[in-house]
XYZ file of C-alpha atoms in Angstrom:
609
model
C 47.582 -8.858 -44.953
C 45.832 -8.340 -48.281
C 42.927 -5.851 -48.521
C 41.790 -5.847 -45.059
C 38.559 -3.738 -46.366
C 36.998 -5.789 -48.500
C 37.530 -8.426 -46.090
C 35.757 -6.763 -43.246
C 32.803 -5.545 -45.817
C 32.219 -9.410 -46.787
C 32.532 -10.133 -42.867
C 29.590 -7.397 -42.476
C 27.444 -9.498 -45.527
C 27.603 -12.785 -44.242
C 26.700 -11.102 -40.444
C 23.423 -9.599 -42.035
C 22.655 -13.266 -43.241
C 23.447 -15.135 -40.124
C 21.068 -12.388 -38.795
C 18.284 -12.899 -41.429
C 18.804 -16.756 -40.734
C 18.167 -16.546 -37.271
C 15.458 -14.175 -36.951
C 13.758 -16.833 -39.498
C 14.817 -19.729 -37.132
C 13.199 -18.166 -34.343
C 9.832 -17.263 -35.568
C 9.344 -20.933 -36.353
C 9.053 -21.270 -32.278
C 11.994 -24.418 -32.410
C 12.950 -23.015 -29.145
C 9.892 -24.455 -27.469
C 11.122 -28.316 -27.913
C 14.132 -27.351 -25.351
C 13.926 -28.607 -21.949
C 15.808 -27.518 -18.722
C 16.872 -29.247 -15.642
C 14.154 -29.182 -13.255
C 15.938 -30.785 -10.291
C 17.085 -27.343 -9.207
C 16.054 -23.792 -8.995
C 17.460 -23.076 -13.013
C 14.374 -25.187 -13.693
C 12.396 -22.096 -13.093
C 13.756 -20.559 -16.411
C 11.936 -23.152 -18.364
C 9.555 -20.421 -19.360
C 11.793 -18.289 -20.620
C 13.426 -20.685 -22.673
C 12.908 -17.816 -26.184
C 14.654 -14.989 -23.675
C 17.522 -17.455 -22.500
C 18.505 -18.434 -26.112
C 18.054 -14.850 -27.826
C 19.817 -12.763 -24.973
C 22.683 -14.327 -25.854
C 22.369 -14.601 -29.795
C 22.059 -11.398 -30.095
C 25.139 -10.366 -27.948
C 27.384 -12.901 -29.955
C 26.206 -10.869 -33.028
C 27.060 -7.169 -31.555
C 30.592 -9.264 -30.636
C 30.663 -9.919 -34.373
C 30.185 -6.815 -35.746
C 32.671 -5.500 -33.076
C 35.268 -7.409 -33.992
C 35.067 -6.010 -37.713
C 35.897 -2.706 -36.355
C 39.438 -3.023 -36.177
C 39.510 -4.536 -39.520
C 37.353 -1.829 -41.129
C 40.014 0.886 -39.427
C 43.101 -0.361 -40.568
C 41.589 -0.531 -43.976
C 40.665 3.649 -43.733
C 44.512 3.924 -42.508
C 45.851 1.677 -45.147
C 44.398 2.428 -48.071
C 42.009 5.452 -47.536
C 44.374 8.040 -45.856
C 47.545 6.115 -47.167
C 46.903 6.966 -50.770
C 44.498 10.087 -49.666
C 41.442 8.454 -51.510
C 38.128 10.365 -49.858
C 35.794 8.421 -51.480
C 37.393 4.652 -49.880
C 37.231 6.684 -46.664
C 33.930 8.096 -47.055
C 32.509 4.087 -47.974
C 34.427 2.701 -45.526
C 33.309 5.133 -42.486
C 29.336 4.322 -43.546
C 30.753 1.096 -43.221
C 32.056 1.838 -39.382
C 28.259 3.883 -38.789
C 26.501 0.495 -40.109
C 28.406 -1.521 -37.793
C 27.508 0.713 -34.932
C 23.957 0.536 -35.448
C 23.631 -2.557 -36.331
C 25.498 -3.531 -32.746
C 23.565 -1.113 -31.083
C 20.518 -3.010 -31.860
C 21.276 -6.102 -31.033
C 22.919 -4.988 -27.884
C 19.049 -3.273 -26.952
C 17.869 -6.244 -28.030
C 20.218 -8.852 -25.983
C 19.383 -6.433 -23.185
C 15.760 -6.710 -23.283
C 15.429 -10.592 -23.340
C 18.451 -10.780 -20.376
C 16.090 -8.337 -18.094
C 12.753 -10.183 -19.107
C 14.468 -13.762 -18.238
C 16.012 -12.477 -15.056
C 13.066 -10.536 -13.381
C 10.557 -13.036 -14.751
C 12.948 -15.693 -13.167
C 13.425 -13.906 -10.099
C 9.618 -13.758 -9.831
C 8.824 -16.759 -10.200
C 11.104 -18.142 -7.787
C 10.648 -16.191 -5.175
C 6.780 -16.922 -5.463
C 8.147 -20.659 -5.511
C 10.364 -20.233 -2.176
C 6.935 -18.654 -0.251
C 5.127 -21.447 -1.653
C 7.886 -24.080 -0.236
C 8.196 -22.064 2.762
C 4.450 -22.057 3.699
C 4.236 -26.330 2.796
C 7.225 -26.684 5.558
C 5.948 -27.343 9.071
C 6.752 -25.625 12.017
C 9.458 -27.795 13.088
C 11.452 -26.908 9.926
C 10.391 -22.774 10.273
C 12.041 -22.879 13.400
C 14.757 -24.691 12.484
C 15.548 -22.343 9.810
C 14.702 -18.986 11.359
C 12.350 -16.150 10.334
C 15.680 -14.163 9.747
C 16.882 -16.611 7.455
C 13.903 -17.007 5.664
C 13.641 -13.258 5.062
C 17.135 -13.280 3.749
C 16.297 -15.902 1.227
C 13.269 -14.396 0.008
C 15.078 -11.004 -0.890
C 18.448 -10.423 -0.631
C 19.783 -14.199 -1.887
C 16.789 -13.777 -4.826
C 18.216 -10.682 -5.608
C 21.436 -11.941 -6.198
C 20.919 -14.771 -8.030
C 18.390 -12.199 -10.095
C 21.484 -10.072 -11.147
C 23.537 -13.011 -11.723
C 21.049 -14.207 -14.064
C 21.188 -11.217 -16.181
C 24.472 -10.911 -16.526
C 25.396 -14.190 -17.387
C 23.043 -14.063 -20.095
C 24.425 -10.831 -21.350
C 28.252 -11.203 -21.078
C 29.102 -15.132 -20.262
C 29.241 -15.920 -23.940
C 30.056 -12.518 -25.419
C 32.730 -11.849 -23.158
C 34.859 -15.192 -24.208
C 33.596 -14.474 -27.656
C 35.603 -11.023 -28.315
C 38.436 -12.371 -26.298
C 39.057 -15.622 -28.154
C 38.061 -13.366 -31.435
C 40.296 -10.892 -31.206
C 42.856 -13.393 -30.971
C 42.143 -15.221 -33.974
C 41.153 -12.224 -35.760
C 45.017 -11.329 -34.157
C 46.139 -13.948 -35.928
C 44.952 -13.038 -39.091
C 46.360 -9.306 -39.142
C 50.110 -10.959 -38.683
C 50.666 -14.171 -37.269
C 54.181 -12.945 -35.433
C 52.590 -10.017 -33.342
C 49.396 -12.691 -32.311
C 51.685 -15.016 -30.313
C 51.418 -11.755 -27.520
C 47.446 -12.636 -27.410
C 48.237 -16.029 -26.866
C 51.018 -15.210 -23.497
C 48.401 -12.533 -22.391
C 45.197 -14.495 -22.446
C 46.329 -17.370 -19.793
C 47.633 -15.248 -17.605
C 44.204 -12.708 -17.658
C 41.901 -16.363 -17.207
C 44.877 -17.343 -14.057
C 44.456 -14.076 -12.492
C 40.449 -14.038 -12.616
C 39.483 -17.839 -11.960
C 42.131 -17.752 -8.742
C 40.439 -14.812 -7.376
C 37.239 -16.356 -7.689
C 38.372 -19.382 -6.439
C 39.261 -17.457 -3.060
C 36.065 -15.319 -3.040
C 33.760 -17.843 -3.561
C 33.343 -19.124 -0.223
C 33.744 -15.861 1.231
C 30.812 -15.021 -0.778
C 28.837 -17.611 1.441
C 29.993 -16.765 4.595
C 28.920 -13.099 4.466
C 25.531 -14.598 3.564
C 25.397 -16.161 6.757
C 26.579 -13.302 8.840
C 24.018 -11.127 7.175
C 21.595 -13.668 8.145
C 22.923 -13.191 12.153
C 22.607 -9.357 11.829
C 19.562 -9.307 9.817
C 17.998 -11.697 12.895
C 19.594 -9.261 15.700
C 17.970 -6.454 13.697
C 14.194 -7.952 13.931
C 15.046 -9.204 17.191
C 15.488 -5.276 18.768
C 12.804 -4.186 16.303
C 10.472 -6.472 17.863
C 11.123 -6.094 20.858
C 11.831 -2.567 21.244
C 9.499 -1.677 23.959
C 10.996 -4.690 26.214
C 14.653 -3.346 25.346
C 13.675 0.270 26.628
C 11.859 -0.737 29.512
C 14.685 -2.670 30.827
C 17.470 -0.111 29.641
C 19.491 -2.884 27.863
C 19.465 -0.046 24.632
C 23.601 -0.008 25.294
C 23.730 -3.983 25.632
C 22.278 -4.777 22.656
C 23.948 -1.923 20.704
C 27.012 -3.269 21.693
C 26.069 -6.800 20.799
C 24.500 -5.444 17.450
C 28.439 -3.553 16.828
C 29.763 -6.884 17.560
C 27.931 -9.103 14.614
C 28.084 -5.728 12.822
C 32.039 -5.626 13.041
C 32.436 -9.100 11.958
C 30.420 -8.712 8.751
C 32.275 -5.353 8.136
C 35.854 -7.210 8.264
C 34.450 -10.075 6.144
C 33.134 -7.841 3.483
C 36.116 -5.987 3.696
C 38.302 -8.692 3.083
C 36.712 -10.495 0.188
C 36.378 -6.523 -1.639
C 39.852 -5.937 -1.173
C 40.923 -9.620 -2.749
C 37.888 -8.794 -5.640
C 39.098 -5.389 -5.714
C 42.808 -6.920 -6.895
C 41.014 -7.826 -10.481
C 41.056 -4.775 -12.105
C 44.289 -3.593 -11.427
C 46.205 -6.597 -12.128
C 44.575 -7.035 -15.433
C 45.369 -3.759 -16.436
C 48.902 -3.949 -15.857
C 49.258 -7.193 -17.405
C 47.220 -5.677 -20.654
C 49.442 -2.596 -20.485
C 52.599 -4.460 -20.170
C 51.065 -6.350 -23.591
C 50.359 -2.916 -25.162
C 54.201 -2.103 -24.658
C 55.214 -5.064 -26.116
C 52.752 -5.101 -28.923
C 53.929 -1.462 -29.764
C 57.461 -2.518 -29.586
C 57.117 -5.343 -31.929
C 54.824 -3.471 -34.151
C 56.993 -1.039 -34.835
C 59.947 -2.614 -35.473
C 57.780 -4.525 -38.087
C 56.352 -1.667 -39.719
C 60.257 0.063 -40.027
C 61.061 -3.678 -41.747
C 57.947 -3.102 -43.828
C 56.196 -6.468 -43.074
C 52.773 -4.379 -41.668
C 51.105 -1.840 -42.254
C 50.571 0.686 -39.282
C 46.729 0.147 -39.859
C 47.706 -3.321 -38.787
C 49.291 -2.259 -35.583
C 46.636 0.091 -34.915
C 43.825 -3.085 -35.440
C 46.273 -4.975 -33.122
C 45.871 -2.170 -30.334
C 42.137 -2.184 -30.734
C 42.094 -5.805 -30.615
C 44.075 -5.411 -27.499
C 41.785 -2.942 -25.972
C 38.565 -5.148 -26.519
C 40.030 -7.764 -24.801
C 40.722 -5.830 -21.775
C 37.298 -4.364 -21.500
C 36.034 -7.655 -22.179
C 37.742 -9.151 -19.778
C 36.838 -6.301 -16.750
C 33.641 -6.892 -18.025
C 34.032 -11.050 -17.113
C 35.911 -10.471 -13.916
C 32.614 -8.118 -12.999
C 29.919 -11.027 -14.129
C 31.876 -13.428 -12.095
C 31.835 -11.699 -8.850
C 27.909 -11.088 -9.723
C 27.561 -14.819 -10.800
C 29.826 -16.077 -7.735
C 27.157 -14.641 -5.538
C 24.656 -15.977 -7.217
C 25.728 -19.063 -7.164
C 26.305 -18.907 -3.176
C 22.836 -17.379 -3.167
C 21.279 -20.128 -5.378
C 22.602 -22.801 -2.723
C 21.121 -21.224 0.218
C 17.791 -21.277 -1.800
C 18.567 -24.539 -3.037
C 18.767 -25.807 0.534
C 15.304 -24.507 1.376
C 13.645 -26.469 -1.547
C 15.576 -29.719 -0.510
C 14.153 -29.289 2.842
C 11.758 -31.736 3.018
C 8.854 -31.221 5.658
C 8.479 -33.680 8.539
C 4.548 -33.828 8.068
C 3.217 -35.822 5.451
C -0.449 -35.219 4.590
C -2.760 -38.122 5.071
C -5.640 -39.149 2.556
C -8.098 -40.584 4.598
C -11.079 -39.385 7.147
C -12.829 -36.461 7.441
C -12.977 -35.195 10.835
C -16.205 -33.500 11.510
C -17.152 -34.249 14.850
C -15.514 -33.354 18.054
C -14.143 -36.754 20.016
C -10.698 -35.866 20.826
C -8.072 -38.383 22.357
C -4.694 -38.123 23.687
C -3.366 -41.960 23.562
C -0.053 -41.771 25.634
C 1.604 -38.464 24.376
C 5.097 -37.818 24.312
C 6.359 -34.358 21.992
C 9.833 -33.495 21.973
C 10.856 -29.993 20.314
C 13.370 -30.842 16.983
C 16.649 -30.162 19.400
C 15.081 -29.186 22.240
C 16.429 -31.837 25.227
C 13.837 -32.617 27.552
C 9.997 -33.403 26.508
C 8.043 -30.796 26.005
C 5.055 -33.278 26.704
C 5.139 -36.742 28.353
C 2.915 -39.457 28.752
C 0.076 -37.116 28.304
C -3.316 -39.230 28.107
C -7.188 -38.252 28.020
C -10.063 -38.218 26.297
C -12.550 -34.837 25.679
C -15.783 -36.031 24.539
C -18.125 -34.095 21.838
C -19.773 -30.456 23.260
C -17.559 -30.720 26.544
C -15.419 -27.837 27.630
C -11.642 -28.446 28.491
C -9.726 -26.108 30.375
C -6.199 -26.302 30.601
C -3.989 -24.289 33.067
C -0.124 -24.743 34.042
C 2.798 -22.977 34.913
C 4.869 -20.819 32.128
C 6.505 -23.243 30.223
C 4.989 -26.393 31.626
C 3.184 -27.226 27.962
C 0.097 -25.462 27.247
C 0.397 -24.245 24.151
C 2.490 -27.606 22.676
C -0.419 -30.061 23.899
C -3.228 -27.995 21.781
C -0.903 -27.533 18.849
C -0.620 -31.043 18.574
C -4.862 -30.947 17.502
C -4.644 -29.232 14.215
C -1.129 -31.038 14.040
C 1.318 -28.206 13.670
C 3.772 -30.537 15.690
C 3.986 -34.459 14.682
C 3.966 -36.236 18.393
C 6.930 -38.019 19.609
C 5.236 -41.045 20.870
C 1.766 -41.833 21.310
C -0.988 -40.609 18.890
C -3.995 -37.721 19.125
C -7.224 -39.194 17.623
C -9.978 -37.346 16.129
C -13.052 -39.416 16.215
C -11.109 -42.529 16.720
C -8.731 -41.754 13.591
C -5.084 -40.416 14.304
C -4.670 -37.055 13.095
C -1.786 -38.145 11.128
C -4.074 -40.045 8.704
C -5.978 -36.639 8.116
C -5.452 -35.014 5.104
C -4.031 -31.329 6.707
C -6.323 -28.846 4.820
C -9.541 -31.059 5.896
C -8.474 -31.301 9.527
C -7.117 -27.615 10.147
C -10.640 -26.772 8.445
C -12.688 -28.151 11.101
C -10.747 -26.554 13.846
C -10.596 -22.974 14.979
C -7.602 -21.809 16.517
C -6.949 -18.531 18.350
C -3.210 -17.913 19.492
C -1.554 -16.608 22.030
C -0.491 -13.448 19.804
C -3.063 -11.966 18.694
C -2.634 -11.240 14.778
C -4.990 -9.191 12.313
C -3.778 -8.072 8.645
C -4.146 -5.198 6.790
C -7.376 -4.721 5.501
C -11.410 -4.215 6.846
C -12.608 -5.785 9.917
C -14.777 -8.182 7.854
C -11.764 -9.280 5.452
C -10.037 -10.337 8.989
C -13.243 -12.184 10.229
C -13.325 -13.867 6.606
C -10.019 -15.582 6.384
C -12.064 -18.173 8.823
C -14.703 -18.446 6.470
C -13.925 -16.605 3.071
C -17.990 -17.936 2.219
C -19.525 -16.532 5.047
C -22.124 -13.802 4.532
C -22.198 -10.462 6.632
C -24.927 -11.892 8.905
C -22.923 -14.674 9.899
C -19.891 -12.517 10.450
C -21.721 -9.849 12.547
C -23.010 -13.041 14.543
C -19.392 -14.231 15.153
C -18.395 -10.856 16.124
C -21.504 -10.813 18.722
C -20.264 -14.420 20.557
C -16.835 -12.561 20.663
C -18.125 -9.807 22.375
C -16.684 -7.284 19.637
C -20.149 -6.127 18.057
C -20.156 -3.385 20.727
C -17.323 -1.671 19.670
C -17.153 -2.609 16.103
C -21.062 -1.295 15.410
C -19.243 2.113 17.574
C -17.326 2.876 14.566
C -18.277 4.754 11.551
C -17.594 2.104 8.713
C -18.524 -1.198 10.800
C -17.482 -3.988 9.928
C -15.842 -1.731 7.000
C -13.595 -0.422 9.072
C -9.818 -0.720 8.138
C -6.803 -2.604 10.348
C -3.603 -1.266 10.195
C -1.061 -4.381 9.446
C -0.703 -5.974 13.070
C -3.855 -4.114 14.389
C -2.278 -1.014 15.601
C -5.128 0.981 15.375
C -6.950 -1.505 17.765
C -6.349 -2.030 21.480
C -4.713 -5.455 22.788
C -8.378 -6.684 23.898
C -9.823 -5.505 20.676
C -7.230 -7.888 18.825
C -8.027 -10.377 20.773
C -11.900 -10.491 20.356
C -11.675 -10.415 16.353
C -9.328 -13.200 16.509
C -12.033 -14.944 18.588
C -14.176 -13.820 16.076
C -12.631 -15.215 13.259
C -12.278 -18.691 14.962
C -15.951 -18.613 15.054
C -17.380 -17.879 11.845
C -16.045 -20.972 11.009
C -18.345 -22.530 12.797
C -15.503 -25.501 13.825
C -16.331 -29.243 15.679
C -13.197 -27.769 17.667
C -12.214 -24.453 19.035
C -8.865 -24.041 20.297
C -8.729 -20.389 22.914
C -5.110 -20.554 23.784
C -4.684 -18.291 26.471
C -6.346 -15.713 23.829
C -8.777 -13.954 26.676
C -5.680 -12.707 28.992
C -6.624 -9.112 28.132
C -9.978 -9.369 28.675
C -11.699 -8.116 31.943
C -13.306 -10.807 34.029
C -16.877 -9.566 33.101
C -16.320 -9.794 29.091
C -14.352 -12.844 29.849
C -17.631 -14.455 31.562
C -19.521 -12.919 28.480
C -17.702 -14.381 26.385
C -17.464 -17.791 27.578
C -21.322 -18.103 28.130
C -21.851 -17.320 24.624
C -19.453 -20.092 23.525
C -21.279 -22.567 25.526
C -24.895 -21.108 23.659
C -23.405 -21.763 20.487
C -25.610 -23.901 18.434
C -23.391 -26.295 16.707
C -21.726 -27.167 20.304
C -18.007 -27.273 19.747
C -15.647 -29.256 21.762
C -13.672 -26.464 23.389
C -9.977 -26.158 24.798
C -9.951 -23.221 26.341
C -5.770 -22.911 27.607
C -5.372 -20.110 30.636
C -3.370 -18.613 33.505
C -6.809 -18.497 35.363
C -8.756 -20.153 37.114
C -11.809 -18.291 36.630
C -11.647 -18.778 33.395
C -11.726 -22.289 33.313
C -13.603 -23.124 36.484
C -16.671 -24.308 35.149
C -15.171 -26.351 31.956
C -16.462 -30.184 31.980
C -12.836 -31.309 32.546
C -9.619 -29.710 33.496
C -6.043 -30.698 32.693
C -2.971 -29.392 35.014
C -0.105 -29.561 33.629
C 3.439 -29.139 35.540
C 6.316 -29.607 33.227
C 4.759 -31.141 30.192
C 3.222 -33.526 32.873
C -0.377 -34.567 33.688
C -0.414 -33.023 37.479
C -4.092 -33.884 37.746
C -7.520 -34.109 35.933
C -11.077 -33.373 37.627
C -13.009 -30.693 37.835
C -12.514 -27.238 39.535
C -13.494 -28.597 43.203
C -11.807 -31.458 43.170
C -8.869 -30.346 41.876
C -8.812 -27.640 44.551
C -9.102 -30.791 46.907
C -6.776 -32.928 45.305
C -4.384 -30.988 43.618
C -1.493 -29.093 44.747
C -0.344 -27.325 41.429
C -4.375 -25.884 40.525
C -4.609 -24.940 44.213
C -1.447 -22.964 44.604
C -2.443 -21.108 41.087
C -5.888 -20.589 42.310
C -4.844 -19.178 45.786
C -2.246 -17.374 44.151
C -5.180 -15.603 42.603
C -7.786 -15.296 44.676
C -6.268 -14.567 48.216
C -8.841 -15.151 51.207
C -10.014 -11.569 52.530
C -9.634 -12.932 55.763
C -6.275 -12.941 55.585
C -5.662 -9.037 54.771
């Protein structure tokens, strides 16, 4: 090798210019005419098309300047303390301190734009996944599983978030210094380089068969944490249920079960990941050894210098750092990619309900045509053969058994279930031709569960009207028979909610939900079974004032009560998602066995005590 110093200096030049080049490249904004995939979840880096191209740029230039290192060296040892000249030395080493800052730099740099793409990536996709999540209908949320979905929206983004940022960083420097060093190998002495080229196949064997085993473990553990996470909520949810039956041991054990399984599965895939490290090492080392060997047999014959053994070694060394460093990204980036499917999945869900563009249901006519409504794997029918009509202004009660379809039958209004057979018609139009937004508008719906988010009382009554002033939310909150307490407190309608309404009694919850139905001011209002911890008097309150509203509703009004239905316009009785009789309150106590059992249940004859 002839003057290895100069050579390295004019390496450093022609860096500084590719640099200069670039830089100039860049600021002329040619990255903006690039386009990325948009058919998966990568598409989502389109905005950070600048970040994705200089990340890497400027790590192939720190990989570069690295690479001169060596050379640089074995020029000091050569020449410099060879022939004891202080002033080569002294040039040379500002030579080594450039380098170093100058890969410093663009290491920051590279740094920088990797962490912008990834977190600005990660961002935006997750706000993409709630998005998707919240277009899917409920037949696909229950399908999937609040515990998966929870999964995918933070650990899986995380993940693929991390993955991200190193691939950007190290997937192209990484290959760089190792493929470098072995040409740069190559051009120190030609005889010595032929180790590079034994050592390098067997590094890339060792790490792409390790990740070809981990892989799918990977994906599996995914899974299982989405079982534990799900067992987790599960107890968390229902804690108070848990304790009041004494299952705590039961579901302990069942938690240590799913726990266990995770544990060995994690287990297994570290110890195979774990093997990386140490096998590379010893193959490097063994490399080292023979490098050594050779070398110094070669320097005794006088065909190298020892500099040249020395920038060997160092070459050597990169490449096992570099490589620890790839084995690292891909374990990060095989999780990632596992992750990135399980997200993927979610956006190539496609939801069962399809908006419709026509109609615009305003008034109140609601028909049930024949019904049928099967749950998405659920056997039996939920609903069957389910026909009526409920006229504009009329009161429907429905009552039933636990389980026997209450709550399906007035879902199927606002359309959070698509029926099986049959149709529901709105004013003579089938909800299914309704565009979604304009038809869940003109409906208010109060759930079983009673649900309030943090924030004041009035942002709760708002999210049923976010235009309604405070007069017409004080006037809802008087037809749900909350004003009395609410106007109690010091702030009012100011007053704050805990997340969930803890601060706030169950009937409480239930009367702002009421509440919030209202100031909506719907053609339809939905009560299902949302009174049930009401007292009978603020129940009968309530109810008169819904029957004084002045824009006369059609109301469903879904109990286990009969009082509280006893003087709708029409009642429906159903026993086992069937149609056990329609009428009113006396004549179903005359003709029907189902409503008279549940009222009798209810309201036992004194005489008989």
């Amino acid at each position: 090798m002839t003057d290895v110093g100069e050579n390295a200096y004019t390496f450093l030049c022609q860096g500084l210019l590719v640099l200069i080049e670039l830089r100039s490249l860049l600021c002329a904004k040619d990255y903006d005419r690039m386009e990325l995939p948009m058919g998966n979840i990568l598409g989502y880096l389109k905005e950070y098309k600048k970040e994705c191209v200089l990340g890497p740029l400027f790590k192939l230039l720190e990989a570069c300047f690295d690479l001169a290192v060596p050379l640089v060296m074995a020029a000091i040892i050569d020449k410099g303390i060879a022939n004891g000249d202080s002033a080569y030395i002294m040039r040379y080493g500002g030579v080594l301190l450039l380098l170093a800052v100058i890969g410093m730099v663009c290491s920051i740099t590279a740094q920088y734009y990797a962490a912008k793409a990834a977190v600005g990536f990660a961002a935006k996709l997750r706000h993409g996944l709630f998005v998707k999540l919240e277009s899917l209908s409920f037949r696909e949320m229950d399908t999937l599983g609040t515990s998966t979905m929870i999964t995918r929206m933070t650990s899986d983004i995380n993940q693929i978030q991390a993955g991200i940022n190193m691939a950007l960083r190290l997937f192209l420097r990484s290959p760089f210094i190792v493929f470098g060093a072995m040409l740069m190998a190559f051009f120190v002495d030609t005889k010595m380089a032929f180790i590079f080229v034994v050592l390098i196949p067997l590094l890339a064997l060792v790490i792409f068969g390790i990740m070809l085993i981990t892989m799918p473990l990977y994906r599996k553990i995914q899974t299982l944490l989405d079982i534990v996470l799900g067992r987790v909520r599960q107890n968390l949810t229902g804690v108070r249920v848990i304790r009041a039956f004494h299952k705590e041991e039961e579901e302990v054990a069942a938690f240590e079960g799913e726990n266990e399984i995770l544990t060995r599965t994690q287990l297994l895939v570290g110890r195979i990941a774990a093997l990386t490290n140490p096998v590379t090492y010893v193959l490097v080392n063994l490399a080292l050894v023979w490098l050594l060997w050779t070398g110094a047999l070669r320097i005794d014959s006088g065909s190298v210098g020892q500099g040249d053994v020395i920038a060997l070694v160092n070459y050597m060394t990169q490449i096992l750092v570099e490589l620890v460093k790839l084995a690292n990204t891909i374990i990060l980036t095989t999780k990632a990619v596992a992750c990135g499917k399980r997200v993927q999945s979610v956006f190539d869900m496609q939801s069962s309900m399809v908006s419709g563009k026509s109609g615009h249901p305003v008034g109140a006519k609601v028909e049930f045509d024949h019904v049928t409504m099967s749950y998405q794997g659920g056997g039996d029918a939920a609903l069957e053969n389910v026909h009526f009509q409920a006229q504009p202004g009329q009161t429907i009660g429905i009552i039933g058994g636990t389980g026997s379809g209450k709550s399906t039958l007035v879902h199927l209004i606002p359309r959070f279930y698509d029926v099986t057979d049959g149709s529901v018609r709105i004013n003579d139009t089938d909800v299914r031709d309704f565009p979604l937004e304009t038809l869940r508008r003109s409906i208010g719906i109060v759930m079983q569960k009673a649900v309030l988010f943090h924030g004041t009382i009035q942002e709760n009554i708002k999210w049923g009207n976010e235009n309604a002033t405070e007069t017409e939310v004080i006037q809802a909150l008087k037809d749900a028979q909350a004003w009395e307490f609410v106007s109690a407190k010091d702030k009012g309608i100011d007053t704050m909610v805990e997340q969930g309404g803890r601060n706030l009694s169950g009937g409480q919850k239930q009367r702002l939900n009421i509440a919030r139905a209202l100031v909506r001011k719907p053609g339809i209002l939905i009560l299902d079974d949302s009174t049930s911890a009401l007292d009978y008097a603020t129940d009968a309150k309530l109810r008169q004032a819904i029957r004084n509203l002045e824009y006369q509703p059609t109301v469903f009004i879904v109990s286990q009560r009969t009082s509280s239905i006893q003087y709708a316009d029409f009642i429906i009785v159903l026993d086992d998602g069937e149609v056990a009789g329609t009428g009113r309150h006396e004549e179903l106590l005359q003709n029907c066995d189902v409503y008279r059992e549940i009222h009798q249940s209810q309201f036992q004859d004194r005489k008989e005590a």
